[in-house]
Amino acid sequence: MQKILIVAGARPNFMKIAPIIRALSNVRNIEHKIVHTGQHYDAAMSQNFFDELGIPQPHYNLEVGSASHAVQTANIMIRFEQVCLAEKPDIVMVVGDVNSTAACGLVAKKLHIQLAHVEAGLRSNDRTMPEEINRIVTDAISDYLFVTEKNGIENLLKEGHPKETIHFVGHVMIDNLFYQLNQLQVNPPTIGKELKSKITAPYAACTLHRPSNVDIRENLSLLLSTLAELSKIMPIIFPCHPRTLTRIKEFNLMNLCSEWKPGDKIKGSLILTEPLGYMDFLYLWKDAACVITDSGGLQEETTVLKVPCITTRTTTERPITVEIGSNEIVGLDCEKLRHFFNKAAKGIWKKSEIPELWDGKASKRIVEILDARS
Ligand code: UD1
């Protein structure tokens, strides 16, 4: 019997561990325990996702909370080391590229525990992004590199990783997307339903939270004023990350948005809401004329549902979404943003395809590889 500790810490991790846990429940030779680092802790950023995605309560919650990168990473390491010493797992599995990913990876390897990284090999080649550092560090010490797109294999080979450690398995987040789409038929989410009934299509959906976009006053001001202008063409639903909301208030930009809560009338066209649950947001963006985002995962999910995606970043670590998917990169170039937004509003977009192995079976492939060890 093997023992695996599965780590999740921040919102984008939860949709990745959910399908892996489902796949593990079909395997007899692997025992697993879930460790939540507590990097994200608001109900809207954490517990709601556990509930909606059907993730069991974690066996451990390290409750590290928010802090500077060094303090947050150090706290995760100190607390996760105790868990590893108590549990003595055979494998630690980390997903994605957040601080929890790199912190727990380092702890595992220094205790000589095998490390599996799900979503390995992605590179934006922008080392000012904290996620890029987390990706490089985690991949450098992983024993199992589970890759989502072929470009990831090339990156890992270039960095000298042995071929046998690299496994092209597809994308667990897409497994989850398909699963949740089925759930949506059974149980349409209430906030999503209410919002959709109060606006007329076409509409757009937007998320912003990258430090480079939201922590710099000029950048956030430029983006929000352009979005406010474009929302006159079609309304934009903007579920707001706590980091972004803090900055909008600090930079006095609230006047560009129109806040909305369930039960309210819609008063403006750039509609700012609290962070939405996975299902509420999926219910909205899947039918949007376009999604404007700086998220990594949404570039991929929109590609699978062929929803036009406009990415307000200068690079992407997920190039397949641009090469064959529905994604366009615009950075902070608001002329380009206007151009693509107008196209989407008119229903004109490039023809796109779904990447190889993004078929809903990535978790099964991962579990089969790990099971073959026992
Ligand atoms: C983190 C990840 C990022 C991911 C994002 C998704 C790192 C380096 N970054 O960024 O890759 O795309 O999660 O959301 O790991 N806050 C709350 N409540 C919460 C969590 C955060 O209010 O539950 C606020 C706090 O003010 C905090 C700030 O958001 O300081 C930033 O949180 P943090 O986890 O440090 O980074 P994110 O921007 O969320």
PDB file of C-alpha atoms and ligand atoms in Angstrom, residues 10-12 39-42 45 66-67 69 72 97-100 130-131 134 209-211 241-243 246, ligand 1:
ATOM      1  CA  ALA A  10      -4.956  28.379  -3.353  1.00  0.00           C
ATOM      2  CA  ARG A  11      -8.132  28.656  -5.424  1.00  0.00           C
ATOM      3  CA  PRO A  12      -6.656  27.383  -8.724  1.00  0.00           C
ATOM      4  CA  GLN A  39      -2.905  30.015   1.568  1.00  0.00           C
ATOM      5  CA  HIS A  40      -6.447  30.951   0.562  1.00  0.00           C
ATOM      6  CA  TYR A  41      -8.871  31.009   3.454  1.00  0.00           C
ATOM      7  CA  ASP A  42     -11.941  33.201   2.692  1.00  0.00           C
ATOM      8  CA  MET A  45     -11.808  31.491  -2.178  1.00  0.00           C
ATOM      9  CA  SER A  66      -1.655  35.717   3.647  1.00  0.00           C
ATOM     10  CA  ALA A  67       1.792  37.239   4.118  1.00  0.00           C
ATOM     11  CA  HIS A  69       6.210  35.597  -0.235  1.00  0.00           C
ATOM     12  CA  GLN A  72       4.080  32.632   3.540  1.00  0.00           C
ATOM     13  CA  ASP A  97       2.421  26.942  -9.568  1.00  0.00           C
ATOM     14  CA  VAL A  98       1.397  28.755  -6.386  1.00  0.00           C
ATOM     15  CA  ASN A  99       3.597  29.312  -3.326  1.00  0.00           C
ATOM     16  CA  SER A 100       2.120  26.199  -1.657  1.00  0.00           C
ATOM     17  CA  PRO A 130       6.246  34.533  -8.767  1.00  0.00           C
ATOM     18  CA  GLU A 131       4.533  31.556 -10.428  1.00  0.00           C
ATOM     19  CA  ASN A 134       7.522  28.266  -8.359  1.00  0.00           C
ATOM     20  CA  HIS A 209      -5.598  39.460 -10.156  1.00  0.00           C
ATOM     21  CA  ARG A 210      -1.982  39.383 -11.407  1.00  0.00           C
ATOM     22  CA  PRO A 211       0.242  41.691  -9.348  1.00  0.00           C
ATOM     23  CA  HIS A 241     -10.433  38.794  -6.427  1.00  0.00           C
ATOM     24  CA  PRO A 242      -9.787  40.159  -2.867  1.00  0.00           C
ATOM     25  CA  ARG A 243      -6.326  41.406  -3.941  1.00  0.00           C
ATOM     26  CA  THR A 246      -8.264  46.113  -2.158  1.00  0.00           C
TER      27      THR A 246
HETATM   28  C1  UD1 B   1      -2.284  33.286  -5.665  1.00  0.00           C
HETATM   29  C2  UD1 B   1      -1.194  32.658  -6.546  1.00  0.00           C
HETATM   30  C3  UD1 B   1      -1.525  32.886  -8.010  1.00  0.00           C
HETATM   31  C4  UD1 B   1      -2.925  32.404  -8.339  1.00  0.00           C
HETATM   32  C5  UD1 B   1      -3.896  33.093  -7.398  1.00  0.00           C
HETATM   33  C6  UD1 B   1      -5.327  32.695  -7.626  1.00  0.00           C
HETATM   34  C7  UD1 B   1       1.072  32.677  -5.594  1.00  0.00           C
HETATM   35  C8  UD1 B   1       2.398  33.302  -5.684  1.00  0.00           C
HETATM   36  N1  UD1 B   1       0.098  33.278  -6.299  1.00  0.00           N
HETATM   37  O1  UD1 B   1      -2.244  34.702  -5.882  1.00  0.00           O
HETATM   38  O2  UD1 B   1      -0.613  32.159  -8.798  1.00  0.00           O
HETATM   39  O3  UD1 B   1      -3.230  32.705  -9.677  1.00  0.00           O
HETATM   40  O4  UD1 B   1      -3.530  32.747  -6.047  1.00  0.00           O
HETATM   41  O5  UD1 B   1      -6.174  33.394  -6.769  1.00  0.00           O
HETATM   42  O6  UD1 B   1       0.927  31.668  -4.939  1.00  0.00           O
HETATM   43  N2  UD1 B   1      -6.706  37.255   0.098  1.00  0.00           N
HETATM   44  C9  UD1 B   1      -7.885  37.284   0.791  1.00  0.00           C
HETATM   45  N3  UD1 B   1      -8.510  36.091   1.041  1.00  0.00           N
HETATM   46  C10 UD1 B   1      -7.999  34.905   0.653  1.00  0.00           C
HETATM   47  C11 UD1 B   1      -6.793  34.891  -0.035  1.00  0.00           C
HETATM   48  C12 UD1 B   1      -6.147  36.068  -0.314  1.00  0.00           C
HETATM   49  O7  UD1 B   1      -8.386  38.339   1.155  1.00  0.00           O
HETATM   50  O8  UD1 B   1      -8.636  33.862   0.916  1.00  0.00           O
HETATM   51  C13 UD1 B   1      -6.045  38.535  -0.228  1.00  0.00           C
HETATM   52  C14 UD1 B   1      -5.026  38.958   0.833  1.00  0.00           C
HETATM   53  O9  UD1 B   1      -5.059  40.336   0.923  1.00  0.00           O
HETATM   54  C15 UD1 B   1      -3.712  38.533   0.214  1.00  0.00           C
HETATM   55  C16 UD1 B   1      -3.964  38.730  -1.257  1.00  0.00           C
HETATM   56  O10 UD1 B   1      -5.343  38.401  -1.453  1.00  0.00           O
HETATM   57  O11 UD1 B   1      -2.630  39.259   0.690  1.00  0.00           O
HETATM   58  C17 UD1 B   1      -3.116  37.873  -2.148  1.00  0.00           C
HETATM   59  O12 UD1 B   1      -3.234  36.478  -1.808  1.00  0.00           O
HETATM   60  P1  UD1 B   1      -2.040  35.455  -2.160  1.00  0.00           P
HETATM   61  O13 UD1 B   1      -2.457  34.063  -1.846  1.00  0.00           O
HETATM   62  O14 UD1 B   1      -0.772  35.953  -1.565  1.00  0.00           O
HETATM   63  O15 UD1 B   1      -1.861  35.639  -3.718  1.00  0.00           O
HETATM   64  P2  UD1 B   1      -2.946  35.682  -4.883  1.00  0.00           P
HETATM   65  O16 UD1 B   1      -2.891  37.032  -5.493  1.00  0.00           O
HETATM   66  O17 UD1 B   1      -4.264  35.169  -4.434  1.00  0.00           O
END
